[in-house]
Coordinates of C-alpha atoms in Angstrom, one line a residue:
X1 CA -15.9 -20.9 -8.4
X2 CA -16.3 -17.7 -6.3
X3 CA -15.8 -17.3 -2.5
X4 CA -17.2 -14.3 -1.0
X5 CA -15.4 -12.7 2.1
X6 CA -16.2 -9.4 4.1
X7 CA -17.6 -7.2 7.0
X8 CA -15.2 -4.4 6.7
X9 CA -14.1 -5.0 2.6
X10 CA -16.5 -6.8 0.2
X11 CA -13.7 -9.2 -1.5
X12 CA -14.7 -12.2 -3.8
X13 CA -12.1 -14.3 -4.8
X14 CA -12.5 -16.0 -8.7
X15 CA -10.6 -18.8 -9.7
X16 CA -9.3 -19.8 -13.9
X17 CA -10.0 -16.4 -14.6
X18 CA -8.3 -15.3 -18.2
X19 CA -5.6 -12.5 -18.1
X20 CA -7.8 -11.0 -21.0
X21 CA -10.9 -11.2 -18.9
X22 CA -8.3 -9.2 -16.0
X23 CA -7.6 -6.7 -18.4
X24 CA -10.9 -5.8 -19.6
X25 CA -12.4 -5.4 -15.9
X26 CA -9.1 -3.2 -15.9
X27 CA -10.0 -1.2 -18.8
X28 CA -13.8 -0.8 -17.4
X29 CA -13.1 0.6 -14.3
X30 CA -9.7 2.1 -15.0
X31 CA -11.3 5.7 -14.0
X32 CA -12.5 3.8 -11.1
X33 CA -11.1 3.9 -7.4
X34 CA -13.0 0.8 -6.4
X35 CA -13.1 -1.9 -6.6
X36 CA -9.8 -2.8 -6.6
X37 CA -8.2 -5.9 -8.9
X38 CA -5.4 -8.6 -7.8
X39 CA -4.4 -11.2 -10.3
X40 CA -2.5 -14.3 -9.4
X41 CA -2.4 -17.2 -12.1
X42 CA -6.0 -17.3 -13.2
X43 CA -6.9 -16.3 -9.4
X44 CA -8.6 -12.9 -9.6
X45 CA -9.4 -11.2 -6.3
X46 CA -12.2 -8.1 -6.3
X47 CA -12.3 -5.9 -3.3
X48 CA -14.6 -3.2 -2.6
X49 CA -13.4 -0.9 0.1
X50 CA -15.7 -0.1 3.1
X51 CA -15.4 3.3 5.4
X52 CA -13.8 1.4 8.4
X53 CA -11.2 0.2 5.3
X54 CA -10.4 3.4 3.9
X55 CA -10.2 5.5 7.1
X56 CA -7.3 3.3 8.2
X57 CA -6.0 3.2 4.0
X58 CA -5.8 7.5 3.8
X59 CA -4.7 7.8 7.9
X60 CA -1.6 5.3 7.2
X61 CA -0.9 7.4 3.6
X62 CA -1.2 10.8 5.6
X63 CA 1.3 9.5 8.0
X64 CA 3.4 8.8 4.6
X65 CA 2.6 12.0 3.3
X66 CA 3.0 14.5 6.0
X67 CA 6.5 12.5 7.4
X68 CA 8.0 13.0 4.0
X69 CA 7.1 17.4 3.9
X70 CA 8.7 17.6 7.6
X71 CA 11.4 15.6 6.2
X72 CA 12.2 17.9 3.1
X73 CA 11.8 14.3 1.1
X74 CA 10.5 14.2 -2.6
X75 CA 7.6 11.8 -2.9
X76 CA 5.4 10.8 -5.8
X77 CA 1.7 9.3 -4.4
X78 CA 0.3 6.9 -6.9
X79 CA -2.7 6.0 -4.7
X80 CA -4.5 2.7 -5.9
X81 CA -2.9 2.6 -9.6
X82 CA -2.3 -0.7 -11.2
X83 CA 0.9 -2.3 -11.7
X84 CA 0.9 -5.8 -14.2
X85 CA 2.8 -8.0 -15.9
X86 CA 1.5 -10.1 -18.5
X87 CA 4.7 -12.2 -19.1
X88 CA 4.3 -13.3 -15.3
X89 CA 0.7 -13.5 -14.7
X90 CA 0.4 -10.8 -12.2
X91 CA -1.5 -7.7 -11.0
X92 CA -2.1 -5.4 -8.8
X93 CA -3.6 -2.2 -6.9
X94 CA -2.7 -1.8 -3.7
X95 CA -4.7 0.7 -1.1
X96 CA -1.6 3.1 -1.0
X97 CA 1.6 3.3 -2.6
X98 CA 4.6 5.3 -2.7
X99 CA 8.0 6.1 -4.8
X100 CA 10.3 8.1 -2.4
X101 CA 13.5 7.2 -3.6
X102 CA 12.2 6.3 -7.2
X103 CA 10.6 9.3 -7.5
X104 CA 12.9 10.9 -9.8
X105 CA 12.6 8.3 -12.7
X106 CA 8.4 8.3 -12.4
X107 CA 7.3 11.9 -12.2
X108 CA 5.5 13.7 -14.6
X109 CA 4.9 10.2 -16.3
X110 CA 0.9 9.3 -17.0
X111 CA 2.1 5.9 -17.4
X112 CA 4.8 3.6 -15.5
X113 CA 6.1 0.6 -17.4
X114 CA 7.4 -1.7 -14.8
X115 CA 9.8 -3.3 -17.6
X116 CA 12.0 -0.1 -17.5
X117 CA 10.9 1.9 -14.3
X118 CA 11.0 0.9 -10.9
X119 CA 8.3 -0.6 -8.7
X120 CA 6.7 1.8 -5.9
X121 CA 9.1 1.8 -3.0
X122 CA 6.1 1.2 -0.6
X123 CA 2.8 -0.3 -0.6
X124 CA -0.1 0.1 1.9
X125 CA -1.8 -3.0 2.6
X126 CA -5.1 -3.2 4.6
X127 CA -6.6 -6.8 4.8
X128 CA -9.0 -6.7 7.8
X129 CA -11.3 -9.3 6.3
X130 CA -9.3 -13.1 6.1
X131 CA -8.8 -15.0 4.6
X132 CA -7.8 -13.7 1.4
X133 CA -5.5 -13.8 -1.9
X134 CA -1.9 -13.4 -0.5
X135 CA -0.7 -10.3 -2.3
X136 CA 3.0 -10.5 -0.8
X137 CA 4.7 -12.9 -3.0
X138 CA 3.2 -11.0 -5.5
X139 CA 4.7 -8.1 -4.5
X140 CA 8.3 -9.7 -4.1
X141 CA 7.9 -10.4 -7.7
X142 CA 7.5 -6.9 -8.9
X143 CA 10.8 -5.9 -6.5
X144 CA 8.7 -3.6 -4.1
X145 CA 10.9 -3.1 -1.3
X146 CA 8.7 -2.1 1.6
X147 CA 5.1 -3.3 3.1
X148 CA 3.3 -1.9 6.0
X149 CA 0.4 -4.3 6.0
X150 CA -2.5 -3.2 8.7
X151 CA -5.2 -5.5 9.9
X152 CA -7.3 -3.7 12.1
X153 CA -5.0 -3.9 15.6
X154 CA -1.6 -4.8 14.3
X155 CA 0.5 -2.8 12.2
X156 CA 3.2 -4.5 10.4
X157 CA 6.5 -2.9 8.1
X158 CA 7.8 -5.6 5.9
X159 CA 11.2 -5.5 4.2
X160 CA 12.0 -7.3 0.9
X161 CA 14.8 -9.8 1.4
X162 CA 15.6 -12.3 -1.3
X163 CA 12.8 -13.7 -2.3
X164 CA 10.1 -13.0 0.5
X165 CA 9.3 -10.3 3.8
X166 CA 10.4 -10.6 6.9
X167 CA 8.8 -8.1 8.9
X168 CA 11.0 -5.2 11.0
X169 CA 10.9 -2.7 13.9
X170 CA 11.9 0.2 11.4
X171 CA 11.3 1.4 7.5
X172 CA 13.6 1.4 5.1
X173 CA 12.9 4.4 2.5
X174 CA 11.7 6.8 5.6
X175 CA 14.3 6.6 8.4
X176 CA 13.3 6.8 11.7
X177 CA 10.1 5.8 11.3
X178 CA 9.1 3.2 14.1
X179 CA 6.1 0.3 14.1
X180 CA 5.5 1.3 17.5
X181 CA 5.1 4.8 16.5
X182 CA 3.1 4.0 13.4
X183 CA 0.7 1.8 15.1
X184 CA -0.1 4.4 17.7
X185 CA -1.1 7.3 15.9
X186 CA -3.5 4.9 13.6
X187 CA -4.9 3.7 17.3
X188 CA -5.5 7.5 17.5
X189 CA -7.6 8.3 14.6
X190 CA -9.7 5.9 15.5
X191 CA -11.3 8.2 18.5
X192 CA -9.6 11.5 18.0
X193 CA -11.0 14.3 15.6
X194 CA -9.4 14.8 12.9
X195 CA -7.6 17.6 12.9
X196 CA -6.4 16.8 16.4
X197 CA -4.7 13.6 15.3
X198 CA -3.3 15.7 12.5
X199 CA -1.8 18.0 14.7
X200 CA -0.3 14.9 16.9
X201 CA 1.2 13.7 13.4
X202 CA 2.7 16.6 13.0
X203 CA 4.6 17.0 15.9
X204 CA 5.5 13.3 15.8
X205 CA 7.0 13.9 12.0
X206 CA 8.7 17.3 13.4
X207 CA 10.4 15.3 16.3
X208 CA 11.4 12.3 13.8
X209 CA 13.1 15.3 11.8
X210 CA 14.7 16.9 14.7
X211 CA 15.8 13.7 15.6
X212 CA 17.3 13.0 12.2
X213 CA 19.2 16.6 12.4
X214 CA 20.9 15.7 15.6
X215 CA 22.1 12.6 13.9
X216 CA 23.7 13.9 10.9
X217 CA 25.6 16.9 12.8

C-alpha cells in the first residue's frame, strides 16, 4: 500500500517493503541526490525534494558551514549520504548532516561503517509536507546527538537524551548557537538576496565568535 504526500516535497510512503528491495533502490540511485530513502521495518519512505525544500536544506547547512570557519572549527559535510543498518532494520539520508566533533575519525574515508565509526553529530531535517515517516526514533537509534528539524515557520534544535529528543534553546556541538538566532536568519533568506543574507550570516557567526573569545579569557 502507498500513500502519497506533498506540495513542497513529493514523499510516498510504502509499506512491507524488503530490506533487499531498500538496498537495491540504494544501489540505483547511489550517485543520485534525489530522491532520498528512509527505511523503518518494512516501511520505506521516498522523498523527492522541491526548490522551496532545498532552499531552506542548503540555507540551514550554510549557517552550519560558515559558523564553523568563523569559529576556527573542523567540520566534515556529508550532505545527503546514507547511513544503514541491516541488523536493525534501518536507514537513512537526511537533507544535511554534519560530523564536527567526529570529524577526526571520518575524514578522508569514502565509506563510514557505522559499526566502528561514529554517527554524524548533526542532521538537518526539513519535513514541510505532514504527515510523514517519523525519522527521529530512527535517529536515536544510530546515537546522532543533535537535530534541527525545520518545517516551514518553526525551527527546532533537538538533543539526544536517553532514548528520545527533547528539544532546546541552544546546540550542543556549535556553542553559542541560539534557535532564536537560527530561525531568524532562515526567515531572512526567504526575501533577502543572497549575498545580502550571506553577509548578515557572517556577521552573526563573527559576533557568536567574538562572543565565544570574551568567554574563554
Amino acid at each position: 500500500m502507498a500513500k502519497t504526500y506533498g506540495e513542497h516535497e513529493q514523499r510516498v510512503v510504502l509499506c512491507s517493503v524488503s530490506w533487499d528491495t531498500y538496498e537495491r533502490l540504494l544501489r540505483d540511485h547511489e550517485n543520485s541526490s534525489a530522491p532520498r530513502f528512509t527505511y523503518d521495518h518494512g516501511t520505506l519512505e521516498v522523498m523527492s525534494p522541491l526548490p522551496e525544500h532545498e532552499r531552506y536544506n542548503r540555507s540551514i547547512a550554510v549557517l552550519v558551514v560558515v559558523l564553523c570557519e568563523e569559529m576556527g572549527i573542523n567540520f566534515d559535510d556529508l550532505g545527503s549520504m546514507t547511513f544503514r543498518r541491516e541488523e536493525t532494520r534501518r536507514g537513512f539520508e537526511p537533507d544535511s548532516c554534519f560530523y564536527i566533533h567526529g570529524a577526526p575519525h571520518v575524514r578522508g574515508k569514502d565509506r563510514i561503517d557505522l559499526r566502528t565509526d561514529p554517527p554524524p553529530d548533526l542532521v538537518v531535517e526539513i519535513d514541510i509536507t505532514h504527515p510523514s515517516l517519523d525519522r527521529l526514533p530512527i535517529y536515536a537509534e544510530f546515537g546522532v546527538p543533535e537535530v534541527w528539524r525545520y518545517d516551514g515557520r518553526r525551527l527546532r534544535i533537538l538533543h539526544l537524551e536517553r532514548e528520545g529528543y527533547v528539544e532546546s534553546a541552544r546546540s550542543w556541538v556549535l556553542p553559542g548557537v541560539a534557535t532564536d538566532a537560527l530561525a531568524d536568519l532562515v526567515e531572512e533568506s526567504k526575501h533577502l538576496e543572497r549575498i545580502v543574507w550571506l553577509q548578515h550570516v557572517r556577521e552573526w557567526a563573527h559576533t557568536i565568535r567574538e562572543a565565544s573569545s570574551g568567554t574563554s579569557t
